[in-house]
Each structure stands twice: as C-alpha cells, then as structure tokens.
Amino acid sequence: MTAPLPRWADLVLIPALNLLLAFLVAGLVVVFIGEDPVEAVRLLLVGSLGSSYGIGFTLYYATTFVFTGLSVAIAYHAGLFNIGSEGQAALGGIGVTLVCLAVPWPYWWLALPFAILGAGAFGAAWAFLPGYLQAKRGSHVVITTIMFNFIASALVVYLLVNVLKAPGMAPETRNFPEGTFLPFMHEILAVFGIRMSRTPMNFTALLALAAAFLTWVLIWRTRLGYEMRAFGHSEPAAVYAGIDPVRITIVAMLISGAMAGMMALNVVMGFQHRLVLDYVGGAGFVGIAVSLMGRSHPFGVVLAAILFGILYQGGAELAFDMPSISRDMIVVIQALVILFTGALENLVRAPVERAFLRRRRKAA
Amino acid sequence: MAAGGGDAPPAIELAGISKSFGPVQANRDIDLAVRRGTIHGIVGENGAGKSTLMSILYGFYQADAGEIRIDGRPTPIPDSQAAIRAGIGMVHQHFMLVEPFTVLENVILGAEEGPLLRPSLAKARAELKRLEEEYELDVDPDAVVGELSVGLQQRVEILKALYRECDILILDEPTGVLTPAEADHLFRILRSLKAQGKTIVLITHKLREIMAITDAVSVMRRGEMVRTLATADTSPAELAELMVGRRVLLRVEKTPATPGRVVLAVENLSLTDDKGVARLKGVSFALRAGEILGVAGVAGNGQSELLDVLAGIRPATGGTVRLDGQPLDLGHSTNGDERRAARVAHVPEDRRRRGLVMPFAEWENACLGYQGEERFEGPAFTLDRTAMRDAARASIERFDIRPPSCDLVTASFSGGNQQKIVLAREMERDPEVLLVGQPTRGVDIGAIEFIHNEILALRDRGKAILLVSVELDEIQALSDRIIVMFDGRISGERIAGETDERELGLLMTGIEPGTRAA
C-alpha cells in the first residue's frame, strides 16, 4: 500500500532528492581520485550552462535524448521495454541519408518532411520485426531488440563500407547537398537579432518539442493511446476490451521505432550533414535512462533529456579541464544518476512518504 | 464450553492493537481473547481488517500500537519465524506451496535440519504418518503438490503448520475453494484438532460455517472489533447486522421467472488448452430470455473457459453457439467487440485483472471495451473526455458508486464498488445476454444485496443471464435453473427450487445422485 504523495512531491521533490544523492556519491568518487568535488561540479555546470556555447551543445544533446527517450516511453506505456532505440536510430540515419542524397534538394524545408518520413519509416521498420515476433511468437522484445541493435550496427558498417561510402579513406557517405542543411539555432536566433555562439543545436530542437507534445496527445488523448495504456497495464483486460494484442504491440513498436529513428534528423541532417560510423553513440541507451527518470511522461522526458544533455556537455568540459577525470569517469557519474533516479527510486520514496504522513497526522 | 479451564489464560490475547497504512486505519484499538482449545470465528466485510489483524498475529505486519500475549505471556512477533516459535501456524487463502515439489519437500521447506535433506525427509515422513492417523489428514507424501486437488493442497498447508508443532492454527477463508464435501472433511479435521487441544482461528465471510463449527465469534467492522459472542447465543441475522451496521436481508426477494425464447443455444462446445488438457468436453445448454441460468461447480471445472468462449476472448476447439439463431464466431480470442455489438455483455470473473485496468481513473474504466462508441469520439482520433466523464458520472450516480468521484484511481475503490463499476458498464447498455462470473466475490454484504437486485431486475426486463459462481448460496438464491459443471462437462441440471445443497454438492464432484450405488 502506498500513501499518496502530493503531486509536486512525486514529480519534483523525489527526483530532486535522487539527483542530490547521485551527486553526493559521485562527489565521493571525485574525492577518491584526489580532486575537489565542488570544483568539479562548478566546472560541469559552467561548461554546460555557463555560456551560449555550452547551452547550445547541451540542448543539442538533449534534442537527441528527447527522441530516444520518447521512443522508450511510448513503448513502455504499451507494456513493452524497447531496448532497441539504439538500432532503430541507426536505421533512421540510413533513412535520412537516402532521402538527402537521392534528390538534389533546393530548400531544407522541402527536404525536411521527406527526411522525417525516411527517418521514421526506417526506424519503424527496424522495430517491426521485434514487435511482430513478440506479438505472434512470444519472443520477448527485450531480447530481440538487443539482438537487432547488433544487426543494425553491422548493417550500417556494411553499408558505409561497401555501398554508401564516399571516395576516400573514411567509412562515411559523401556530404549531403547544402539544400538539406537544417538551419542552426544560432542562424535562427540571428534573424531575431539574438547573438549565440556557433553550436550544433539546430532546427530539430523545435521538432523535438513538437514530438513531445504529440506524444502526450497520443498517450493521453487518443483512443490508440488509451488502448496502448490499457494493454500496457493489463493484457487480459485489454483482450476483454476488444483490443487485439498483436495489433497494439506492433503499432506501439512502430511508433516507438519511428520516434527513435527521428533522432537522426538532429545528428545527421542537422549537424554532421553526412552519415558517419557509429553516429548514434549510445543515445538509444541513454533514452532508456531518460524515459525512466522522466517517468515516461513526455514533459518529464524533456526535463530528463536536458539533464542528460548537461551531463554530456558538462562532462566533456570537465574531462577537458580536470585531466585526472577521464571520459570514463564521466560515464560513472552518469551511471550513478541513472542508478539513483531509475533503479533506486524507492530509496528516498519511502522515507519521504513517511515524513509526509507524520506531518499530515500532526496536522489532523 | 470447557469447564475447569475457566481461569487459564487465553491462548491468544490481543490488547489495543492498532495499525494504519498511510491514511487508512486498518485496525483500531482491537482487543481479542481466544480461549485455548476452541474454534474462534472472525467475521467481517471485506476491508473490515480481519486479514490485517491476522497478518499482525503472524508477523507479516508490525502493529503500530498494542500487545500480543500468547498463553498470557507478552510475545512480540516481529516476523513469521517468531510466530512459528510462538506456536502459531497459518493457512493462507492463497496457498504458499511450491507446486513442483512433493508434499514431503513442501512440509520440510524452511524447517530443514542440517545441510543434507535426507534425514529431514525421513523424519518428516514418520511425522506425517503419525499426523495422518491422528487427524484424518491423509495425503500421499510423495505426490507432487501441483498435481493435487485444491482440497488436498489445503491439507498440505495444515500439515506444514502441524509439523512445525503449532498449537494455534489460523485459517483464512479456508472453504472458498472447496466442494461442500471437502469443506465437511475440513471441518472434521478441525474438530479433531480442537479435541487434541489445538486452538483454531477461522476467518470467513460465510455465516453458515461460523454457526456450524465455531465456539465463539468476533465481528469486525471498519477496522474495529464490534463484539465477541458465544456462537450458541447468536444467529446469522444478528451477525450480519453487526457486520454491516444495519439490518440486511440475507435472502433475495425473487418473483418466479417467465422464460421466453431461446436466446443463446450452446451445442457440444469443447476447448482444449495449449497444454493439450481438455477444459470443455461437449457442453450443451440453452439460455432463455427472462431467466437466470446458474452454473455451479468448484473453481477450475471449466466454468471460466465457458465464460471466456461465450464472451469471445478465448477460442473454442469445437462446437457451436447460436445467438438468436445466428452462429457466433468461436475461432478467435479477439471477438470481444463483436460480442458487444451483438449485445452480449460480460462481467468477468476476475475484475481486478480482466474487468478493470486498476491504475486507470474510474472514468477510463467506465467505458473499457466501449471506447470505440461513436459518442466518445472527439476530433482527430482523440477521445471525447467530457462525454466519457459525463457517462461515468451518470453511472456513478445510478449505481451509487462510492466515493462518487470519476477521477479517482480505480484501485482505490473498495472491491464492492469496483464490481459496481463493471456491472454499471455492462448493464446500462441494456444487453440481451449478460454473462456474469463471480458477481459478488470479495464484495461486502451491503453491496451483494444491491448487485443481486440489479441482476434480478435485468432478468425481469426479459434479458437472458448466465451466472457463474462458486458460491452455492448465490447460485441457489438467484438462479431459476442450475447446471453443475464437473471436469469440463455438465454433470447435471436442476430446477432451482427443487434441489438442495447436498444434491448439488454431489453433482459438483461428478456423481449423479440418482445413479449412485447404495
């Protein structure tokens, strides 16, 4: 039996406490390797939020994580744990690349709708088979999507080495035509007379917000979302309610995969302007943490994505300024955040609930 | 009552026990004394706090306040190990058995002596033999528990407790899963345990059992102990009144049925499950308009499968079902929508898993299965939440669902009110056929009365009702005709007024009373 907490405590206080705990333990780790934890936090925050340059990078990373986080969250509402956002995002990159290279696009806004379709369709296609196998054959999506991540990675390598490779040494495609370059945020803001450093943050950031909003509409406003949630909470109840488990599983995986694929808009079409090896770089897995921490709510996912953006960007700056804190150290800190906010969520929940109860009883 | 033992301390004495879960006060200042060598009944509606109290006694929960005294000695019970040391054994409603293990292995589980199993097993085998002779507790020690009948599994639970040398045995709703004959056997066992000086606490909601077997009975209501009475000095009516806090009618007022045309014709229905076990073996019956056809039987004899097939959520492997002459598709598990379109409504047996999505708000459940209805359609694939909420509020009002808030999470409603949510949803569309499973399982007495009357009112409007229930009392109270299921077959059919519990009980074990050898 859980005592109901006020909403603000549930949504703000508990995640904040979790985060604080994570940073305390991370601070201990920093102390162990002989650095000043307060200075480390300062560097991390200044590096990620202290300048328009830092903020741009932070939000660029966050944009990617919003897409992968939403991908995991959507599947989660249908009771499916999609671990395959990584692979689906990789396929999304191929979709975007094919669209951008197939036509000499004159304007980015003309290319964008097709790129969205390409990214979504390829990502969805990669999620289809695990969804189908789960629905029809009972092969667990956790297992199949992990396998599909490996296949996707091998497939992308094959394509980049043998099929899409540009002349030269590197396994990467040729550059996209300039007509496909999404406007950078510093370019957009310049139109309004706002100065910002040059960063990879681009138009996709706005798409990510739209995607979060549309996900919210899907989950809480549409009949499909209603059926997905019913299925996610209780398969027997969903079957009873006339919801076809096969259809809903596949549809949920398709939407989830499409969402993962769209992160390619940010990285490939918005920044790198060509497909490079391993361009996803673990963003799909970060999406799992983002979704967990954001409690699978689109608004929470956006906040959690920004937090992970801060950790990524701030972490990179930290590793640069404190050489004894290596890149791996940053990963440890990120892992601690995931551990405390995701896995150990109940650690603080129980004491907080007790505290609230005591207060209420005293008031009564 | 035993004379001479009058000044001995009670076997169990609870003083001022209180326990709350969050804002819910489950037990409030409870005092209870159970005399040694008696059978003591505890009755109360769902959520009255009986199970919480027993869980405190067995060490699952810690009381916030109060004291437990065993044989007059204050005995703190922080966990179930301490309870076992204090000589307390418990038989749970849902058995705590390892199904692939043998009876012997289950009995020694947690009471092994030393790292090697063989000596423990040998000792247990000898001990079981002794217990078997003493108490009529015969179970094959080498049988695999998962293959035993529910009645035998329950005996294993009792054996487990006795093996741990308990003096006090708590049984939580022990007869819910038993046939009348198995229940009688259980009562014989309990009486012989009592004769050997064991103390037995029996939690039940069946007042008939309380009257039949207990020496004293305590009534709980809303977390408080209302009264403890000597069973000989009370009556079911008085107990029911104490439980509910107002007068209740224990019998349903029912007018004779006026059956009309055959609405649902079931012929030779069969179902073999994934494991190759035949669950339905050629079931045939006809359901008429304006009648309630009761399906009696011990749980697990094919009633659930029958309901699921008729409701279109489980495929049959053979046979036909015609609704007003039109054959129904029995080949899929996704025909729930089609049945609804054909005005067949279904109140599933398991409302918590199937009938409701527990984390949903009440209004979301109030249209579960009917989410595709045109009146709930909003713009662009969305649902019209205003229309859904309005519909939910209307049914809350009509069925007196409490608390009357459609935004509340369904899990926080009581069992009776959850059932009302399901019933309201399925009944207010005025179906031609209502399939209803265990309509009052886990529902308090006040709500039972209401639910029974609603079902009867639907019958009186000329609708056909198929009622599946393991409660023989309920079947007898509501049905116009009764079919009894045993092992996937219909083992007999009776007119409700012309049969009795003994006859139905025999049919439930597959014995046709007429053909029984003398």
mmCIF file of N, CA, C and O in Angstrom, chain A residues 178-254:
data_model
loop_
_atom_site.group_PDB
_atom_site.id
_atom_site.type_symbol
_atom_site.label_atom_id
_atom_site.label_comp_id
_atom_site.label_asym_id
_atom_site.label_seq_id
_atom_site.Cartn_x
_atom_site.Cartn_y
_atom_site.Cartn_z
ATOM 1 N N GLU A 178 23.787 21.048 -49.962
ATOM 2 C CA GLU A 178 23.586 22.113 -48.993
ATOM 3 C C GLU A 178 22.118 22.437 -48.782
ATOM 4 O O GLU A 178 21.728 22.945 -47.737
ATOM 5 N N GLY A 179 21.327 22.134 -49.797
ATOM 6 C CA GLY A 179 19.894 22.387 -49.686
ATOM 7 C C GLY A 179 19.208 21.546 -48.636
ATOM 8 O O GLY A 179 18.030 21.750 -48.356
ATOM 9 N N THR A 180 19.909 20.589 -48.040
ATOM 10 C CA THR A 180 19.282 19.778 -46.996
ATOM 11 C C THR A 180 19.715 20.222 -45.599
ATOM 12 O O THR A 180 19.214 19.695 -44.619
ATOM 13 N N PHE A 181 20.653 21.166 -45.515
ATOM 14 C CA PHE A 181 21.154 21.539 -44.190
ATOM 15 C C PHE A 181 20.061 22.230 -43.396
ATOM 16 O O PHE A 181 19.539 23.268 -43.807
ATOM 17 N N LEU A 182 19.726 21.667 -42.266
ATOM 18 C CA LEU A 182 18.753 22.327 -41.404
ATOM 19 C C LEU A 182 19.404 23.568 -40.810
ATOM 20 O O LEU A 182 20.600 23.558 -40.508
ATOM 21 N N PRO A 183 18.638 24.651 -40.636
ATOM 22 C CA PRO A 183 19.244 25.869 -40.062
ATOM 23 C C PRO A 183 19.713 25.609 -38.633
ATOM 24 O O PRO A 183 19.028 24.942 -37.857
ATOM 25 N N PHE A 184 20.889 26.142 -38.324
ATOM 26 C CA PHE A 184 21.386 26.050 -36.948
ATOM 27 C C PHE A 184 20.658 27.047 -36.082
ATOM 28 O O PHE A 184 20.144 28.061 -36.563
ATOM 29 N N MET A 185 20.649 26.747 -34.782
ATOM 30 C CA MET A 185 19.912 27.627 -33.882
ATOM 31 C C MET A 185 20.506 29.026 -33.857
ATOM 32 O O MET A 185 19.796 30.015 -33.777
ATOM 33 N N HIS A 186 21.867 29.102 -33.973
ATOM 34 C CA HIS A 186 22.470 30.448 -33.957
ATOM 35 C C HIS A 186 22.050 31.227 -35.188
ATOM 36 O O HIS A 186 21.907 32.441 -35.141
ATOM 37 N N GLU A 187 21.802 30.520 -36.298
ATOM 38 C CA GLU A 187 21.312 31.206 -37.504
ATOM 39 C C GLU A 187 19.876 31.676 -37.313
ATOM 40 O O GLU A 187 19.508 32.785 -37.686
ATOM 41 N N ILE A 188 19.060 30.790 -36.706
ATOM 42 C CA ILE A 188 17.663 31.150 -36.487
ATOM 43 C C ILE A 188 17.576 32.353 -35.563
ATOM 44 O O ILE A 188 16.856 33.328 -35.836
ATOM 45 N N LEU A 189 18.343 32.303 -34.458
ATOM 46 C CA LEU A 189 18.258 33.376 -33.478
ATOM 47 C C LEU A 189 18.791 34.687 -34.046
ATOM 48 O O LEU A 189 18.326 35.768 -33.687
ATOM 49 N N ALA A 190 19.764 34.571 -34.956
ATOM 50 C CA ALA A 190 20.325 35.774 -35.562
ATOM 51 C C ALA A 190 19.252 36.566 -36.304
ATOM 52 O O ALA A 190 19.276 37.795 -36.339
ATOM 53 N N VAL A 191 18.286 35.859 -36.868
ATOM 54 C CA VAL A 191 17.187 36.522 -37.579
ATOM 55 C C VAL A 191 16.456 37.465 -36.628
ATOM 56 O O VAL A 191 15.992 38.534 -37.015
ATOM 57 N N PHE A 192 16.353 37.020 -35.362
ATOM 58 C CA PHE A 192 15.643 37.840 -34.373
ATOM 59 C C PHE A 192 16.596 38.779 -33.645
ATOM 60 O O PHE A 192 16.246 39.375 -32.632
ATOM 61 N N GLY A 193 17.816 38.848 -34.139
ATOM 62 C CA GLY A 193 18.773 39.767 -33.546
ATOM 63 C C GLY A 193 19.398 39.269 -32.266
ATOM 64 O O GLY A 193 19.944 40.048 -31.487
ATOM 65 N N ILE A 194 19.264 37.948 -31.977
ATOM 66 C CA ILE A 194 19.877 37.387 -30.761
ATOM 67 C C ILE A 194 21.181 36.719 -31.150
ATOM 68 O O ILE A 194 21.232 35.918 -32.081
ATOM 69 N N ARG A 195 22.257 37.086 -30.428
ATOM 70 C CA ARG A 195 23.548 36.512 -30.746
ATOM 71 C C ARG A 195 23.783 35.236 -29.946
ATOM 72 O O ARG A 195 23.498 35.173 -28.771
ATOM 73 N N MET A 196 24.298 34.221 -30.621
ATOM 74 C CA MET A 196 24.597 32.966 -29.951
ATOM 75 C C MET A 196 25.826 32.364 -30.604
ATOM 76 O O MET A 196 26.037 32.529 -31.808
ATOM 77 N N SER A 197 26.639 31.687 -29.794
ATOM 78 C CA SER A 197 27.835 31.049 -30.357
ATOM 79 C C SER A 197 27.423 29.993 -31.362
ATOM 80 O O SER A 197 26.299 29.469 -31.319
ATOM 81 N N ARG A 198 28.376 29.638 -32.236
ATOM 82 C CA ARG A 198 28.101 28.582 -33.211
ATOM 83 C C ARG A 198 28.114 27.243 -32.486
ATOM 84 O O ARG A 198 29.107 26.859 -31.894
ATOM 85 N N THR A 199 27.000 26.538 -32.514
ATOM 86 C CA THR A 199 26.910 25.207 -31.901
ATOM 87 C C THR A 199 26.116 24.313 -32.844
ATOM 88 O O THR A 199 25.474 24.805 -33.769
ATOM 89 N N PRO A 200 26.150 22.995 -32.600
ATOM 90 C CA PRO A 200 25.407 22.082 -33.479
ATOM 91 C C PRO A 200 23.891 22.145 -33.270
ATOM 92 O O PRO A 200 23.154 21.524 -34.009
ATOM 93 N N MET A 201 23.427 22.874 -32.245
ATOM 94 C CA MET A 201 21.998 22.922 -31.987
ATOM 95 C C MET A 201 21.284 23.477 -33.207
ATOM 96 O O MET A 201 21.673 24.500 -33.759
ATOM 97 N N ASN A 202 20.249 22.773 -33.650
ATOM 98 C CA ASN A 202 19.615 23.170 -34.900
ATOM 99 C C ASN A 202 18.097 23.105 -34.786
ATOM 100 O O ASN A 202 17.539 22.873 -33.708
ATOM 101 N N PHE A 203 17.469 23.306 -35.934
ATOM 102 C CA PHE A 203 16.017 23.375 -36.016
ATOM 103 C C PHE A 203 15.336 22.165 -35.381
ATOM 104 O O PHE A 203 14.200 22.247 -34.903
ATOM 105 N N THR A 204 16.017 21.029 -35.361
ATOM 106 C CA THR A 204 15.417 19.803 -34.839
ATOM 107 C C THR A 204 14.986 19.950 -33.388
ATOM 108 O O THR A 204 14.074 19.260 -32.933
ATOM 109 N N ALA A 205 15.656 20.864 -32.647
ATOM 110 C CA ALA A 205 15.283 21.065 -31.245
ATOM 111 C C ALA A 205 13.788 21.402 -31.140
ATOM 112 O O ALA A 205 13.092 20.915 -30.244
ATOM 113 N N LEU A 206 13.315 22.232 -32.087
ATOM 114 C CA LEU A 206 11.892 22.592 -32.072
ATOM 115 C C LEU A 206 11.032 21.375 -32.422
ATOM 116 O O LEU A 206 9.964 21.166 -31.851
ATOM 117 N N LEU A 207 11.532 20.574 -33.368
ATOM 118 C CA LEU A 207 10.802 19.347 -33.721
ATOM 119 C C LEU A 207 10.678 18.430 -32.506
ATOM 120 O O LEU A 207 9.646 17.780 -32.294
ATOM 121 N N ALA A 208 11.737 18.395 -31.691
ATOM 122 C CA ALA A 208 11.717 17.524 -30.518
ATOM 123 C C ALA A 208 10.614 17.949 -29.562
ATOM 124 O O ALA A 208 9.890 17.113 -29.000
ATOM 125 N N LEU A 209 10.470 19.268 -29.391
ATOM 126 C CA LEU A 209 9.391 19.752 -28.519
ATOM 127 C C LEU A 209 8.032 19.370 -29.109
ATOM 128 O O LEU A 209 7.124 18.925 -28.382
ATOM 129 N N ALA A 210 7.896 19.526 -30.418
ATOM 130 C CA ALA A 210 6.637 19.144 -31.062
ATOM 131 C C ALA A 210 6.383 17.649 -30.872
ATOM 132 O O ALA A 210 5.255 17.219 -30.598
ATOM 133 N N ALA A 211 7.455 16.861 -31.004
ATOM 134 C CA ALA A 211 7.304 15.414 -30.848
ATOM 135 C C ALA A 211 6.847 15.079 -29.429
ATOM 136 O O ALA A 211 5.997 14.200 -29.226
ATOM 137 N N ALA A 212 7.400 15.796 -28.435
ATOM 138 C CA ALA A 212 6.992 15.544 -27.052
ATOM 139 C C ALA A 212 5.513 15.866 -26.878
ATOM 140 O O ALA A 212 4.760 15.111 -26.254
ATOM 141 N N PHE A 213 5.094 16.997 -27.470
ATOM 142 C CA PHE A 213 3.684 17.369 -27.359
ATOM 143 C C PHE A 213 2.794 16.332 -28.039
ATOM 144 O O PHE A 213 1.781 15.883 -27.480
ATOM 145 N N LEU A 214 3.179 15.927 -29.245
ATOM 146 C CA LEU A 214 2.361 14.950 -29.974
ATOM 147 C C LEU A 214 2.314 13.611 -29.233
ATOM 148 O O LEU A 214 1.286 12.923 -29.228
ATOM 149 N N THR A 215 3.423 13.264 -28.587
ATOM 150 C CA THR A 215 3.424 12.024 -27.804
ATOM 151 C C THR A 215 2.426 12.129 -26.659
ATOM 152 O O THR A 215 1.678 11.188 -26.376
ATOM 153 N N TRP A 216 2.408 13.289 -26.022
ATOM 154 C CA TRP A 216 1.448 13.496 -24.933
ATOM 155 C C TRP A 216 0.022 13.341 -25.456
ATOM 156 O O TRP A 216 -0.810 12.674 -24.851
ATOM 157 N N VAL A 217 -0.254 13.961 -26.615
ATOM 158 C CA VAL A 217 -1.593 13.830 -27.206
ATOM 159 C C VAL A 217 -1.891 12.361 -27.484
ATOM 160 O O VAL A 217 -2.964 11.842 -27.144
ATOM 161 N N LEU A 218 -0.916 11.683 -28.081
ATOM 162 C CA LEU A 218 -1.124 10.274 -28.426
ATOM 163 C C LEU A 218 -1.469 9.451 -27.193
ATOM 164 O O LEU A 218 -2.451 8.704 -27.183
ATOM 165 N N ILE A 219 -0.672 9.591 -26.156
ATOM 166 C CA ILE A 219 -0.832 8.710 -24.986
ATOM 167 C C ILE A 219 -2.092 9.050 -24.200
ATOM 168 O O ILE A 219 -2.826 8.154 -23.776
ATOM 169 N N TRP A 220 -2.376 10.324 -24.009
ATOM 170 C CA TRP A 220 -3.456 10.680 -23.081
ATOM 171 C C TRP A 220 -4.714 11.238 -23.729
ATOM 172 O O TRP A 220 -5.685 11.530 -23.044
ATOM 173 N N ARG A 221 -4.672 11.407 -25.045
ATOM 174 C CA ARG A 221 -5.858 11.995 -25.647
ATOM 175 C C ARG A 221 -6.501 11.127 -26.728
ATOM 176 O O ARG A 221 -7.670 11.285 -27.024
ATOM 177 N N THR A 222 -5.733 10.231 -27.337
ATOM 178 C CA THR A 222 -6.310 9.472 -28.443
ATOM 179 C C THR A 222 -6.807 8.104 -27.975
ATOM 180 O O THR A 222 -6.435 7.620 -26.917
ATOM 181 N N ARG A 223 -7.655 7.519 -28.806
ATOM 182 C CA ARG A 223 -8.139 6.186 -28.484
ATOM 183 C C ARG A 223 -7.001 5.176 -28.555
ATOM 184 O O ARG A 223 -6.908 4.263 -27.732
ATOM 185 N N LEU A 224 -6.115 5.371 -29.548
ATOM 186 C CA LEU A 224 -4.976 4.463 -29.654
ATOM 187 C C LEU A 224 -4.150 4.477 -28.366
ATOM 188 O O LEU A 224 -3.769 3.435 -27.837
ATOM 189 N N GLY A 225 -3.902 5.685 -27.843
ATOM 190 C CA GLY A 225 -3.139 5.796 -26.609
ATOM 191 C C GLY A 225 -3.857 5.123 -25.455
ATOM 192 O O GLY A 225 -3.239 4.435 -24.633
ATOM 193 N N TYR A 226 -5.154 5.316 -25.407
ATOM 194 C CA TYR A 226 -5.975 4.674 -24.366
ATOM 195 C C TYR A 226 -5.813 3.163 -24.445
ATOM 196 O O TYR A 226 -5.611 2.486 -23.433
ATOM 197 N N GLU A 227 -5.884 2.643 -25.668
ATOM 198 C CA GLU A 227 -5.776 1.191 -25.837
ATOM 199 C C GLU A 227 -4.366 0.703 -25.511
ATOM 200 O O GLU A 227 -4.193 -0.371 -24.933
ATOM 201 N N MET A 228 -3.362 1.523 -25.877
ATOM 202 C CA MET A 228 -1.990 1.137 -25.536
ATOM 203 C C MET A 228 -1.812 1.072 -24.026
ATOM 204 O O MET A 228 -1.216 0.141 -23.486
ATOM 205 N N ARG A 229 -2.331 2.069 -23.331
ATOM 206 C CA ARG A 229 -2.165 2.083 -21.876
ATOM 207 C C ARG A 229 -2.925 0.932 -21.226
ATOM 208 O O ARG A 229 -2.428 0.291 -20.301
ATOM 209 N N ALA A 230 -4.149 0.670 -21.721
ATOM 210 C CA ALA A 230 -4.916 -0.450 -21.167
ATOM 211 C C ALA A 230 -4.128 -1.739 -21.345
ATOM 212 O O ALA A 230 -3.985 -2.541 -20.418
ATOM 213 N N PHE A 231 -3.569 -1.910 -22.547
ATOM 214 C CA PHE A 231 -2.789 -3.115 -22.833
ATOM 215 C C PHE A 231 -1.539 -3.174 -21.961
ATOM 216 O O PHE A 231 -1.180 -4.221 -21.434
ATOM 217 N N GLY A 232 -0.895 -2.019 -21.791
ATOM 218 C CA GLY A 232 0.332 -1.977 -21.003
ATOM 219 C C GLY A 232 0.098 -2.330 -19.544
ATOM 220 O O GLY A 232 0.923 -2.964 -18.911
ATOM 221 N N HIS A 233 -1.047 -1.910 -19.014
ATOM 222 C CA HIS A 233 -1.328 -2.198 -17.611
ATOM 223 C C HIS A 233 -1.812 -3.625 -17.424
ATOM 224 O O HIS A 233 -1.518 -4.268 -16.421
ATOM 225 N N SER A 234 -2.617 -4.123 -18.338
ATOM 226 C CA SER A 234 -3.201 -5.442 -18.143
ATOM 227 C C SER A 234 -3.622 -6.035 -19.479
ATOM 228 O O SER A 234 -4.592 -5.600 -20.080
ATOM 229 N N GLU A 235 -2.868 -7.031 -19.920
ATOM 230 C CA GLU A 235 -3.211 -7.658 -21.192
ATOM 231 C C GLU A 235 -4.583 -8.349 -21.138
ATOM 232 O O GLU A 235 -5.376 -8.208 -22.068
ATOM 233 N N PRO A 236 -4.905 -9.079 -20.051
ATOM 234 C CA PRO A 236 -6.234 -9.702 -20.021
ATOM 235 C C PRO A 236 -7.359 -8.673 -20.133
ATOM 236 O O PRO A 236 -8.359 -8.909 -20.823
ATOM 237 N N ALA A 237 -7.184 -7.528 -19.462
ATOM 238 C CA ALA A 237 -8.225 -6.505 -19.525
ATOM 239 C C ALA A 237 -8.324 -5.947 -20.944
ATOM 240 O O ALA A 237 -9.420 -5.667 -21.432
ATOM 241 N N ALA A 238 -7.185 -5.808 -21.618
ATOM 242 C CA ALA A 238 -7.208 -5.278 -22.979
ATOM 243 C C ALA A 238 -7.919 -6.247 -23.923
ATOM 244 O O ALA A 238 -8.745 -5.843 -24.738
ATOM 245 N N VAL A 239 -7.610 -7.517 -23.800
ATOM 246 C CA VAL A 239 -8.277 -8.518 -24.639
ATOM 247 C C VAL A 239 -9.776 -8.491 -24.370
ATOM 248 O O VAL A 239 -10.600 -8.499 -25.285
ATOM 249 N N TYR A 240 -10.112 -8.398 -23.101
ATOM 250 C CA TYR A 240 -11.516 -8.305 -22.716
ATOM 251 C C TYR A 240 -12.177 -7.102 -23.386
ATOM 252 O O TYR A 240 -13.320 -7.171 -23.823
ATOM 253 N N ALA A 241 -11.433 -6.001 -23.478
ATOM 254 C CA ALA A 241 -11.992 -4.778 -24.032
ATOM 255 C C ALA A 241 -11.967 -4.767 -25.555
ATOM 256 O O ALA A 241 -12.189 -3.731 -26.170
ATOM 257 N N GLY A 242 -11.668 -5.901 -26.170
ATOM 258 C CA GLY A 242 -11.714 -5.982 -27.621
ATOM 259 C C GLY A 242 -10.483 -5.417 -28.306
ATOM 260 O O GLY A 242 -10.505 -5.108 -29.488
ATOM 261 N N ILE A 243 -9.395 -5.250 -27.563
ATOM 262 C CA ILE A 243 -8.160 -4.732 -28.151
ATOM 263 C C ILE A 243 -7.316 -5.926 -28.600
ATOM 264 O O ILE A 243 -7.049 -6.826 -27.812
ATOM 265 N N ASP A 244 -6.900 -5.896 -29.854
ATOM 266 C CA ASP A 244 -6.121 -7.010 -30.389
ATOM 267 C C ASP A 244 -4.669 -6.866 -29.933
ATOM 268 O O ASP A 244 -3.992 -5.902 -30.301
ATOM 269 N N PRO A 245 -4.178 -7.786 -29.117
ATOM 270 C CA PRO A 245 -2.807 -7.648 -28.580
ATOM 271 C C PRO A 245 -1.760 -7.602 -29.688
ATOM 272 O O PRO A 245 -0.769 -6.886 -29.565
ATOM 273 N N VAL A 246 -1.975 -8.363 -30.751
ATOM 274 C CA VAL A 246 -0.997 -8.390 -31.845
ATOM 275 C C VAL A 246 -0.915 -7.008 -32.481
ATOM 276 O O VAL A 246 0.171 -6.446 -32.651
ATOM 277 N N ARG A 247 -2.064 -6.442 -32.791
ATOM 278 C CA ARG A 247 -2.090 -5.152 -33.465
ATOM 279 C C ARG A 247 -1.467 -4.079 -32.570
ATOM 280 O O ARG A 247 -0.607 -3.310 -32.999
ATOM 281 N N ILE A 248 -1.883 -4.050 -31.308
ATOM 282 C CA ILE A 248 -1.434 -2.955 -30.447
ATOM 283 C C ILE A 248 0.062 -3.063 -30.174
ATOM 284 O O ILE A 248 0.771 -2.055 -30.133
ATOM 285 N N THR A 249 0.580 -4.279 -30.044
ATOM 286 C CA THR A 249 2.015 -4.462 -29.822
ATOM 287 C C THR A 249 2.804 -3.945 -31.014
ATOM 288 O O THR A 249 3.769 -3.191 -30.869
ATOM 289 N N ILE A 250 2.365 -4.344 -32.215
ATOM 290 C CA ILE A 250 3.099 -3.944 -33.416
ATOM 291 C C ILE A 250 3.005 -2.438 -33.622
ATOM 292 O O ILE A 250 4.012 -1.771 -33.889
ATOM 293 N N VAL A 251 1.809 -1.892 -33.450
ATOM 294 C CA VAL A 251 1.640 -0.454 -33.661
ATOM 295 C C VAL A 251 2.503 0.336 -32.676
ATOM 296 O O VAL A 251 3.187 1.294 -33.050
ATOM 297 N N ALA A 252 2.501 -0.089 -31.417
ATOM 298 C CA ALA A 252 3.299 0.628 -30.413
ATOM 299 C C ALA A 252 4.784 0.571 -30.757
ATOM 300 O O ALA A 252 5.495 1.569 -30.646
ATOM 301 N N MET A 253 5.241 -0.603 -31.209
ATOM 302 C CA MET A 253 6.654 -0.725 -31.571
ATOM 303 C C MET A 253 6.981 0.128 -32.799
ATOM 304 O O MET A 253 8.068 0.716 -32.881
ATOM 305 N N LEU A 254 6.048 0.187 -33.744
ATOM 306 C CA LEU A 254 6.294 1.003 -34.942
ATOM 307 C C LEU A 254 6.455 2.469 -34.557
ATOM 308 O O LEU A 254 7.388 3.147 -35.003
#
